[in-house]
Structure formats: structure tokens, C-alpha cells
Short mmCIF file of N, CA and C in Angstrom, two decimals:
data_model
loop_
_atom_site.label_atom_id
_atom_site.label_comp_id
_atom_site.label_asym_id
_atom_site.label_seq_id
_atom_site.Cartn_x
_atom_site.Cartn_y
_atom_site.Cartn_z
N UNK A 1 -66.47 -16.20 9.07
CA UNK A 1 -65.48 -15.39 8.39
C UNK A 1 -65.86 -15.23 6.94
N UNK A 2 -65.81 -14.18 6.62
CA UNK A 2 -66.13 -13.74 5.18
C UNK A 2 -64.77 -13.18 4.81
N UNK A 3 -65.02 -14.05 3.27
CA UNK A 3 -63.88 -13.79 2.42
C UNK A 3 -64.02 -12.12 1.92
N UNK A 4 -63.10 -11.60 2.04
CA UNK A 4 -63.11 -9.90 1.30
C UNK A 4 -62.02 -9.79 0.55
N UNK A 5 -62.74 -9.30 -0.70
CA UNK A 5 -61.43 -8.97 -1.49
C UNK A 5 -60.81 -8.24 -1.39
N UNK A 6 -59.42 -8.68 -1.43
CA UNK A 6 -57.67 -8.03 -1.87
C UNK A 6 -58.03 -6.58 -2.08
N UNK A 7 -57.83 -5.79 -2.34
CA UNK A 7 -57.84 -4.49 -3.02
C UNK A 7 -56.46 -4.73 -3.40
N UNK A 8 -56.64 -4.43 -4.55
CA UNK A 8 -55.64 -4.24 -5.82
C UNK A 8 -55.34 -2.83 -6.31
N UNK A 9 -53.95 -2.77 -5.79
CA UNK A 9 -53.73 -1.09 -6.08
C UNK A 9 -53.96 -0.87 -7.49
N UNK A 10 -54.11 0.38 -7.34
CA UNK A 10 -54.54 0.86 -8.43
C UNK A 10 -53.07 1.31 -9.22
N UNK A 11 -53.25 1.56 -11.04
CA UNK A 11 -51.99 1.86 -11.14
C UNK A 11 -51.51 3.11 -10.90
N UNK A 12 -52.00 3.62 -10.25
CA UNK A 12 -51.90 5.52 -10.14
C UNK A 12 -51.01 4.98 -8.75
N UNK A 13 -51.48 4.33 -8.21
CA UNK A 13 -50.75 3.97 -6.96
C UNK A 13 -49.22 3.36 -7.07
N UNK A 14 -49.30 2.36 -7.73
CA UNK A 14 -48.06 1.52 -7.85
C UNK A 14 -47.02 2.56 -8.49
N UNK A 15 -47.42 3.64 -9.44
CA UNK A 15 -47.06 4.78 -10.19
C UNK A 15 -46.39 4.79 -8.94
N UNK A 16 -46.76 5.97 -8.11
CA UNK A 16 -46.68 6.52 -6.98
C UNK A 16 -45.93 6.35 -6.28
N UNK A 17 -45.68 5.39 -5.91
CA UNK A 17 -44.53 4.25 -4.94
C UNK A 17 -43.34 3.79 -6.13
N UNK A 18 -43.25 3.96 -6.83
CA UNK A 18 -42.22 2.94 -7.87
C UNK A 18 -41.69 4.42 -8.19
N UNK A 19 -41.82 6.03 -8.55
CA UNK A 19 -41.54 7.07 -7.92
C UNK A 19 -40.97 7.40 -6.76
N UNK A 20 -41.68 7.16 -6.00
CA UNK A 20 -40.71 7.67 -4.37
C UNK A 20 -39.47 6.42 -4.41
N UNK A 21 -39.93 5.30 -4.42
CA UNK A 21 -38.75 4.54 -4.84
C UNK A 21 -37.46 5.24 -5.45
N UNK A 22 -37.77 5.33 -6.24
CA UNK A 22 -36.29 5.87 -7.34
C UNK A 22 -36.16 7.15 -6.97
N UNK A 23 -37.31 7.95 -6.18
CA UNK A 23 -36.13 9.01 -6.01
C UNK A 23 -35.59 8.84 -4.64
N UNK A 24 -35.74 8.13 -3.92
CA UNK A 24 -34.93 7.02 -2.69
C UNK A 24 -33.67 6.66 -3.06
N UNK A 25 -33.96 5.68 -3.92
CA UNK A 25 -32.89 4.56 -4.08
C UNK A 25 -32.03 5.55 -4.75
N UNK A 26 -32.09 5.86 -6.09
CA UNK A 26 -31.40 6.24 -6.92
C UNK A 26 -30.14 7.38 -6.43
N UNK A 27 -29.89 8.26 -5.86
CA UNK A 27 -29.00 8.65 -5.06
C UNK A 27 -28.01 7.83 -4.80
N UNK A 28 -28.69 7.28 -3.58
CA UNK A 28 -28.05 5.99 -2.83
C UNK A 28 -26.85 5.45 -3.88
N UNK A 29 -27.64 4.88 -4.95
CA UNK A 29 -27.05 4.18 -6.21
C UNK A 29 -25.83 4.76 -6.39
N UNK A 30 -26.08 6.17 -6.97
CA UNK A 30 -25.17 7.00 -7.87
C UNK A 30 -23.86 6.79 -6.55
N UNK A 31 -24.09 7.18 -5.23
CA UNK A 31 -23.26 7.11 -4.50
C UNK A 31 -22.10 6.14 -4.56
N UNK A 32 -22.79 5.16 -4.15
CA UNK A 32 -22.00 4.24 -4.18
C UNK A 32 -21.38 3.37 -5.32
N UNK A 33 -22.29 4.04 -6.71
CA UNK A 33 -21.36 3.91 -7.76
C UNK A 33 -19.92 4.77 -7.91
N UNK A 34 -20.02 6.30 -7.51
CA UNK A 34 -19.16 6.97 -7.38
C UNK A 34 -18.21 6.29 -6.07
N UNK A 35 -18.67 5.82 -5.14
CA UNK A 35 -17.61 4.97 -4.40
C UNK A 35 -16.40 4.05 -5.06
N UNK A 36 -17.38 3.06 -5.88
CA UNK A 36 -16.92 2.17 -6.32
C UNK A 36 -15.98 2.93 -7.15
N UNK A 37 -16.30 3.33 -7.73
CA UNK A 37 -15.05 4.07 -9.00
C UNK A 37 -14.21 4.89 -7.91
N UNK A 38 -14.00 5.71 -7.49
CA UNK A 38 -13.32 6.63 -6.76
C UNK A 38 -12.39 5.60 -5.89
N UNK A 39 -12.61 4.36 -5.48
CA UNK A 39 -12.13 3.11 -4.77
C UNK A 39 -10.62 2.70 -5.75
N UNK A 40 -11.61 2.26 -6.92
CA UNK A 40 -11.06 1.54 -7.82
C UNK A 40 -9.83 2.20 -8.11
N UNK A 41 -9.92 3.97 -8.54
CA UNK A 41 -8.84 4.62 -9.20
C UNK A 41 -7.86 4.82 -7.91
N UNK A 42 -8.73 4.79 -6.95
CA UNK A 42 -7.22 5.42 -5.18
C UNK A 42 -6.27 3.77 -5.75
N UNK A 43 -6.97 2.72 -5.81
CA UNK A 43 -6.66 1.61 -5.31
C UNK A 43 -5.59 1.18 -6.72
N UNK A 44 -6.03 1.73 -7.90
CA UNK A 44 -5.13 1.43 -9.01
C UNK A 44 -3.79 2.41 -8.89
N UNK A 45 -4.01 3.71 -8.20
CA UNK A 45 -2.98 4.38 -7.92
C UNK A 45 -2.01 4.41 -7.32
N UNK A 46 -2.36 2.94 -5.94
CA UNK A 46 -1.50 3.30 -5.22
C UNK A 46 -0.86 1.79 -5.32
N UNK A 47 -1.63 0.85 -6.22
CA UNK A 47 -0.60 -0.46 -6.53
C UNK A 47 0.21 0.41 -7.53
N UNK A 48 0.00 1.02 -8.40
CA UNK A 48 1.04 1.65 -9.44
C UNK A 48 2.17 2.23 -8.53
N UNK A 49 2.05 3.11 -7.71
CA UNK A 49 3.12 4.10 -7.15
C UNK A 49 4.09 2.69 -5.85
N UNK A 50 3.14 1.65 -5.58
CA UNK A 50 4.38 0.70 -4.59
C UNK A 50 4.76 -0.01 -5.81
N UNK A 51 4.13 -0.39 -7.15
CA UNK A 51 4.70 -1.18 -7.88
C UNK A 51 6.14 -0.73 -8.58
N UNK A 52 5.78 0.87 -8.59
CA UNK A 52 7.27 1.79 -9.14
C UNK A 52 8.26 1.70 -8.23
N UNK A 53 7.82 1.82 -6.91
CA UNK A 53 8.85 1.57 -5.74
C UNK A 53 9.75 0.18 -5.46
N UNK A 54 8.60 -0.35 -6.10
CA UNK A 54 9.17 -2.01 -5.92
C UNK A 54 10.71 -2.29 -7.06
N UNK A 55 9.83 -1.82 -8.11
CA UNK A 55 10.71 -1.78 -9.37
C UNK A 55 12.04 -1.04 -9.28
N UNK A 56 11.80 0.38 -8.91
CA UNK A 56 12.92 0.99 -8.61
C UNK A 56 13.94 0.83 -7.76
N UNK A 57 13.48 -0.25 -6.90
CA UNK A 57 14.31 -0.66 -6.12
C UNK A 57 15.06 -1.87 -6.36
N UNK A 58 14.51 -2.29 -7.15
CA UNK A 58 15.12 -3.79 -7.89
C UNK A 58 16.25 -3.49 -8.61
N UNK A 59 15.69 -2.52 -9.93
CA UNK A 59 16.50 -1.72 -10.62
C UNK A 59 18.16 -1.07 -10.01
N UNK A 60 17.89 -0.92 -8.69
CA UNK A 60 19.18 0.26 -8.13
C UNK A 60 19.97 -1.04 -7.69
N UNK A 61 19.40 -2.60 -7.53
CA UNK A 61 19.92 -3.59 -6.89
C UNK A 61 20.72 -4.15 -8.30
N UNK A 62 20.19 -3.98 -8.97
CA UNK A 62 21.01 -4.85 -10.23
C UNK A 62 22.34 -3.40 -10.48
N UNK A 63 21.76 -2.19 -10.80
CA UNK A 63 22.86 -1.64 -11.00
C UNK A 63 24.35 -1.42 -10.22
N UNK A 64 23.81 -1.68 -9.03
CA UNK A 64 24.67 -1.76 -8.00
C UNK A 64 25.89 -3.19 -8.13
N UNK A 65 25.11 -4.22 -8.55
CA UNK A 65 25.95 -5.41 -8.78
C UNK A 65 26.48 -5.40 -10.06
N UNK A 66 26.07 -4.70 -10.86
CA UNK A 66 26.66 -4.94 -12.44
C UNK A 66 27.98 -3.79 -11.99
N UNK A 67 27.95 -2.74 -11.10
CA UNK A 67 28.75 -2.01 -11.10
C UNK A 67 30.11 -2.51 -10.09
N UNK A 68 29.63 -3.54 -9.38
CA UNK A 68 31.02 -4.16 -8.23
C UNK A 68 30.96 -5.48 -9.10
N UNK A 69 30.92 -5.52 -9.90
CA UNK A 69 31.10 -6.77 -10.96
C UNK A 69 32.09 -6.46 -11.71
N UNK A 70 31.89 -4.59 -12.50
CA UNK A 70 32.66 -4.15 -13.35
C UNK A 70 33.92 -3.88 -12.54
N UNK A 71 33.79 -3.88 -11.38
CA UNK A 71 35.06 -3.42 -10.54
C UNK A 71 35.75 -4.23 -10.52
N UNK A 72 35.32 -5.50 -9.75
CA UNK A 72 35.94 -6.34 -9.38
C UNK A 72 36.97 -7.28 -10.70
N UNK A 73 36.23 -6.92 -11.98
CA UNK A 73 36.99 -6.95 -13.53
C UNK A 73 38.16 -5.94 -13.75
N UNK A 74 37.55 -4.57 -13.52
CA UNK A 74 38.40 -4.00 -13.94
C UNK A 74 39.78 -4.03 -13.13
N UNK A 75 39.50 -4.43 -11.49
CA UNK A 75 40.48 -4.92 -10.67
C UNK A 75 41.32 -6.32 -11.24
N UNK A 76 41.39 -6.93 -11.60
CA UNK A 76 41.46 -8.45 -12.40
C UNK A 76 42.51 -7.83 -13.17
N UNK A 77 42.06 -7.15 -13.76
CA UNK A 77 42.24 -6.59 -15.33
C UNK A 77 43.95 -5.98 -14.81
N UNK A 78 43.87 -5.12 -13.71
CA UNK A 78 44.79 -4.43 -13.81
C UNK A 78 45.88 -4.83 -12.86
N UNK A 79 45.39 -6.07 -12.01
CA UNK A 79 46.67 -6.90 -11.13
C UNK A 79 47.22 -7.78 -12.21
N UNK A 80 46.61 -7.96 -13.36
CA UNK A 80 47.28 -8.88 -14.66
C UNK A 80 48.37 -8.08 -15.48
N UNK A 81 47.79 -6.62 -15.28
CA UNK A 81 48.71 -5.55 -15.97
C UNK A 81 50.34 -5.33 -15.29
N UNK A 82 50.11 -5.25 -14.02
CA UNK A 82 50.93 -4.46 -12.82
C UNK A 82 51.76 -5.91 -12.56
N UNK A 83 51.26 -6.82 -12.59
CA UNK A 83 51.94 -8.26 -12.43
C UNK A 83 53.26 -8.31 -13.31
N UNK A 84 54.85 -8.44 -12.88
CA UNK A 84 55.47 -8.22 -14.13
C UNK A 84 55.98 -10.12 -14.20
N UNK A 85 55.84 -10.04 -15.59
CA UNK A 85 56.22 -11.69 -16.23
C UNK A 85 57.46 -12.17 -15.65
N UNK A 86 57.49 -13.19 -15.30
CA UNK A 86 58.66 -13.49 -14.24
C UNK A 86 59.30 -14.85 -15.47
N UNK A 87 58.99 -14.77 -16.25
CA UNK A 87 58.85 -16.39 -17.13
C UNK A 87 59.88 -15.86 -18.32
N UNK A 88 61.00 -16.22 -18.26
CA UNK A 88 62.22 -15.85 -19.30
C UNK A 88 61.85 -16.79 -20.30
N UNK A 89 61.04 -17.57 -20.57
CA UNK A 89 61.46 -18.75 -21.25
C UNK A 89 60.62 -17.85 -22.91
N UNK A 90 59.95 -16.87 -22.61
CA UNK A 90 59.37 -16.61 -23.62
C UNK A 90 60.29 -16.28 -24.87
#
């Protein structure tokens, strides 16, 4: 067995290939960079729009109780009115 040398590309070669490379890959890249972003903004959009839903619904829950709160006062309020003083001693 005889040793033979390697051939060592040349740089016109490695040129050549490190070229078709990138115009391969690079596409590819951009793609799925545009994935990634196009992902990111669906995905920030649509926690925003359930997070408004979430909120808004919290929101209609408190107003709802502050409002049978105010009732149930202003009811208070007006069996204290309608109540007549039965107490002569005043």
C-alpha cells in the first residue's frame, strides 16, 4: 500500500461550495426567521386579545357586585327610612 496524498482543495473550490452553500441555506434561514417572527407576533396577539377577555370579564364581575352591594345599601337605607319610630321616650 502506498501512501497518496490528500488532495487539498483548492481555494477556487472551497470558494465554490461555501457559495452554493449560502445560496442553499440562506433562504431556508430567512424563512424560518420570518416564521419565527410571524409566530411570535400571532402568538403575542392572541395572549393580548384572551388577556382582554380575561380582564373584561373580571371587570363586569366586580361591577356587578359593587352594584348589588349598592343595592342591597340603598335597600338598608330605605327600610330605616319607611320604619316609623315606635320609641316615645324620645
Amino acid at each position: 500500500m502506498s501512501l497518496q496524498p490528500q488532495k487539498i482543495p483548492t481555494l477556487e473550490k472551497q470558494k465554490d461550495f461555501l457559495q452554493h452553500d449560502i445560496a442553499i441555506t440562506l433562504p431556508f434561514l430567512f424563512t424560518r426567521l420570518i416564521s419565527i417572527v410571524a409566530g411570535y407576533i400571532v402568538h403575542s396577539m392572541l395572549e393580548l386579545i384572551f388577556l382582554n377577555i380575561i380582564l373584561f370579564s373580571i371587570a363586569k364581575m366586580i361591577i356587578k357586585a359593587l352594584q348589588r352591594g349598592y343595592l342591597i345599601v340603598c335597600q338598608k337605607i330605605e327600610q330605616k327610612n319607611v320604619q316609623p319610630n315606635l320609641d316615645d321616650t324620645s
